[in-house]
Structures are given as C-alpha cells and as structure tokens.
Amino acid sequence: MVKYPDGTKKVKTNNVRAKSSAANRGMELEKLISAANDYYLMNDIALITKRPTPINVVKIDYAKGAKITNAYFEKQSTTDFNGVYKNRYFDFEAKSTRLKTSFPLNNIYEHQITHLENVIRHGGIAFFIVQFTAFDEYYVLPASDVIAAYRGEGRKSIPYQTFKEKGILVPLKLNPILDYLPAVIKLFNL
Amino acid sequence: MVKYPDGTKKVKTNNVRAKSSAANRGMELEKLISAANDYYLMNDIALITKRPTPINVVKIDYAKGAKITNAYFEKQSTTDFNGVYKNRYFDFEAKSTRLKTSFPLNNIYEHQITHLENVIRHGGIAFFIVQFTAFDEYYVLPASDVIAAYRGEGRKSIPYQTFKEKGILVPLKLNPILDYLPAVIKLFNL
C-alpha cells in the first residue's frame, strides 16, 4: 500500500472502553505492529522488521548534500513486514477497513498476492493483520484465506464473519497493545 | 549502505577471462544478487527480496500528484536482503571492496551487526556476500565471522585469507551469474 505521511487522526473518545483499547486511539495500525515488534525484539521473542516504503528517486541535488528533489512513492510489490520467529520465516501485510460487514480486497495488489503465494510455497508463515476500525478489532487471518478469496470468482471481499471463524481476534493489552504473535502461533500451530 | 543512483562504470576488458565472468563487468554486486534472486524465484528455489533503501521524506507536493520534493537517504538499519529458503529465514548483507588484502568493516554499521546478531539468535541464516573487485571474486561468509571481527579487539577488518578459509568462493556462471545459494547451503549444512 502506498502510504503518505499524515497528521494524527482525531478519534472520538468512548469512556466505556478499556484503557488498553483507549491507548491505541489515533495510532495507526502500522505503528501498533511496529510497537509490538519492538517489544518482541527487546524481549528476545522474535525479529520482525518493516520494509521501507519503496520510493522512485528521479532527481538528486548533490550540491545540497544529496538532497532528493524529485521522487515518487511506488507500490510495495511484496508486503509490509517480514522476519523470523523460532527459525521460521514470517511474512505479512497489515490492512485497515472502515467497513463493518467485509474486508475489501481492492487495495491488495496482484503482486502482493503472488508474493504471499511464493512465501507459502517456500515454507514461510504468511498472514494478514486486518483492523476493523468500526469495532476497534484486529484479526490475524492466514494469507491462504485471502489468496483463496482473491483468486476466487465473484465479489472481491472477505466477509467480517470469516475473520471470526477462520481468523483469531487479537485482544488488546497494555504492552504491547497489539500482541499479535500468540494468534499467529495458534493459527499455524508453531 | 546508502546508495545513490549512478551511471554505468567503465571496466577494463580482460580477454583471458571466461565469458561468464566477463558478463558481469560493470554490473553492481546488488544487481548480480537480484538477478540470482529472480532466477531462484522463477525456478521455485527460494524467495529472497531486497529491502528498499529507506528514505526520509521531508516534503510532499500534493498539487503535483504526491511528488516528493524534499527527502534524504537514510542509513539502512538492518540489511539489504532477506527471505526464505526451505522454511528457513535468510538475512544477509552485500558489500564490495577494492582492497586486495582485507575487507574493511568501516562501512558496516553497529545497527547492522546488532541486527545480524538478532537474526542468529532467532534461528535465521545470516551471512555476507563480499566482492573483492580486484580479483573479481565473490565470497559467502557466515555473519558470525564478521560479528566476531567487528566485536573483537584491534583492527576492524577481515583478512582476505579468512574468506578463503572460512568462506566459500562463488564460481561465476552463465545463469545466474552469481549463483550464491549453493555456497550458503554448504556453509550452513542446509
């Protein structure tokens, strides 16, 4: 996904929510995942890193200390995150949706699906972390389910219900807020 | 390593060289590795990808279609390449040197060494591919040897002889030219 730096988002306060849930308000999904990755690294649990956003550099001004003066964001041809947990290769993509009934696949690229198919073929652990912002819910879903929906006939989306049935809901905690690893371990019997 | 796009390099022709060796003249190490990675992917052998060069974006002109007008290259805090081969996580860095007697460690960052230590601790396969341009030779060396030299006392370089003894020379071929995977498999008994 092409991401542009943006400002903080105002999110309506909801007092009945738990504190751990409240703590993530306004935080982007990517930041929640990176915070969890920092926690996993610091506590020697796993090593997961974010791939930098690919940028096509058109022009560099060397007179100004290699300042890039003309460049464009490129589509990520792989996924946002990969790494290693107990010898095993991890590779996953993080996405958010505001919809309440399904997760649309129109902002997932063919390249990414092909990449995840390759990950699976070579024995890697491939999955998605999907945020339903309307419910403040985060699910881990095997990439194979997303691939099946993407490659299948008809409507290109995955029903919310599928996440409940085939995915695992990540309960929000204090630290790390989005502790997604136990869900991955359970889903893939690691 | 911070890399700037550059033009092609003129390399002196040497007629006694084998054709496969001649084919890589002027090609950068990174391109040779990416060409090998393409070959491994196409032939279902492994999935290794290059991390994009991280760029710190300062200013974006949205009026011109999200054109980046001010940005700077950042140091890579991890390594250039990672991926998966037969369920196992790979992570490596590629470096060239013009020196004939040793590989200097002054362009390897503390962050990268720490990253590779983490890779090893989590069961990943960590190594370096080092090109000695003077000899047109390419070696695969376990990252543990580079880490030991970096963390050790005294001179921060690895003698050329160490590559001959502890590394594996990658013989240049026609396709892929830099078929480095067999050396990795042998070094790590994969």
Coordinates of N, CA and C in Angstrom, one line a residue, chain B residues 18-25 27-29 31-37 39-40 136 138 170-181:
Chain B
A18 N 36.9 -15.7 -18.5 CA 35.8 -16.6 -19.1 C 34.6 -15.7 -19.4
K19 N 33.8 -16.1 -20.3 CA 32.7 -15.4 -20.7 C 31.7 -15.0 -19.6
S20 N 31.5 -16.0 -18.7 CA 30.5 -15.8 -17.7 C 31.0 -14.7 -16.7
S21 N 32.3 -14.6 -16.6 CA 32.9 -13.6 -15.7 C 32.8 -12.3 -16.4
A22 N 33.1 -12.3 -17.7 CA 33.0 -11.0 -18.5 C 31.6 -10.4 -18.5
A23 N 30.6 -11.3 -18.4 CA 29.2 -10.8 -18.5 C 28.9 -9.9 -17.3
N24 N 29.6 -10.0 -16.2 CA 29.2 -9.2 -15.0 C 30.0 -7.9 -14.9
R25 N 30.9 -7.7 -15.8 CA 31.6 -6.4 -15.8 C 30.7 -5.2 -15.7
M27 N 28.5 -4.6 -13.8 CA 27.3 -4.8 -13.0 C 27.6 -4.6 -11.5
E28 N 26.8 -4.0 -10.9 CA 27.0 -3.9 -9.4 C 26.6 -5.2 -8.7
L29 N 27.3 -5.4 -7.6 CA 27.0 -6.6 -6.8 C 25.6 -6.7 -6.5
K31 N 23.0 -5.8 -8.2 CA 22.3 -6.3 -9.4 C 22.5 -7.8 -9.6
L32 N 23.7 -8.2 -9.4 CA 24.1 -9.6 -9.6 C 23.3 -10.5 -8.6
I33 N 23.1 -10.0 -7.4 CA 22.4 -10.7 -6.4 C 20.9 -10.7 -6.7
S34 N 20.4 -9.6 -7.2 CA 19.0 -9.5 -7.5 C 18.7 -10.4 -8.7
A35 N 19.6 -10.5 -9.7 CA 19.4 -11.4 -10.8 C 19.4 -12.8 -10.4
A36 N 20.2 -13.2 -9.4 CA 20.2 -14.5 -8.9 C 18.9 -14.8 -8.2
N37 N 18.4 -13.8 -7.4 CA 17.1 -13.9 -6.7 C 16.0 -14.1 -7.6
Y39 N 16.2 -15.5 -10.5 CA 16.4 -16.9 -11.0 C 15.8 -17.9 -10.0
Y40 N 16.1 -17.7 -8.7 CA 15.7 -18.6 -7.7 C 14.2 -18.6 -7.6
D136 N 37.8 -10.0 -9.0 CA 36.5 -10.4 -9.5 C 36.1 -11.7 -8.8
Y138 N 33.9 -13.4 -5.4 CA 32.7 -13.2 -4.6 C 32.7 -14.4 -3.5
V170 N 32.2 -18.2 -4.6 CA 31.1 -18.5 -5.5 C 31.6 -18.4 -7.0
P171 N 31.7 -19.6 -7.6 CA 32.2 -19.6 -9.0 C 31.2 -18.9 -9.9
L172 N 31.6 -18.1 -10.8 CA 30.7 -17.4 -11.7 C 30.2 -18.3 -12.8
K173 N 28.9 -18.2 -13.1 CA 28.3 -19.0 -14.1 C 27.6 -18.1 -15.2
L174 N 26.9 -18.8 -16.1 CA 26.2 -18.0 -17.1 C 24.8 -17.5 -16.5
N175 N 24.1 -18.5 -15.9 CA 22.8 -18.1 -15.4 C 22.3 -18.9 -14.2
P176 N 22.2 -18.3 -13.1 CA 22.5 -16.9 -12.8 C 24.0 -16.7 -12.7
I177 N 24.5 -15.6 -13.0 CA 26.0 -15.3 -12.9 C 26.5 -15.5 -11.5
L178 N 25.8 -15.0 -10.5 CA 26.3 -15.1 -9.1 C 25.4 -16.1 -8.4
D179 N 25.6 -17.4 -8.6 CA 24.8 -18.4 -8.0 C 25.2 -18.7 -6.6
Y180 N 24.9 -17.8 -5.7 CA 25.4 -17.8 -4.3 C 24.8 -18.9 -3.4
L181 N 23.6 -19.3 -3.8 CA 22.8 -20.2 -2.9 C 23.6 -21.5 -2.5

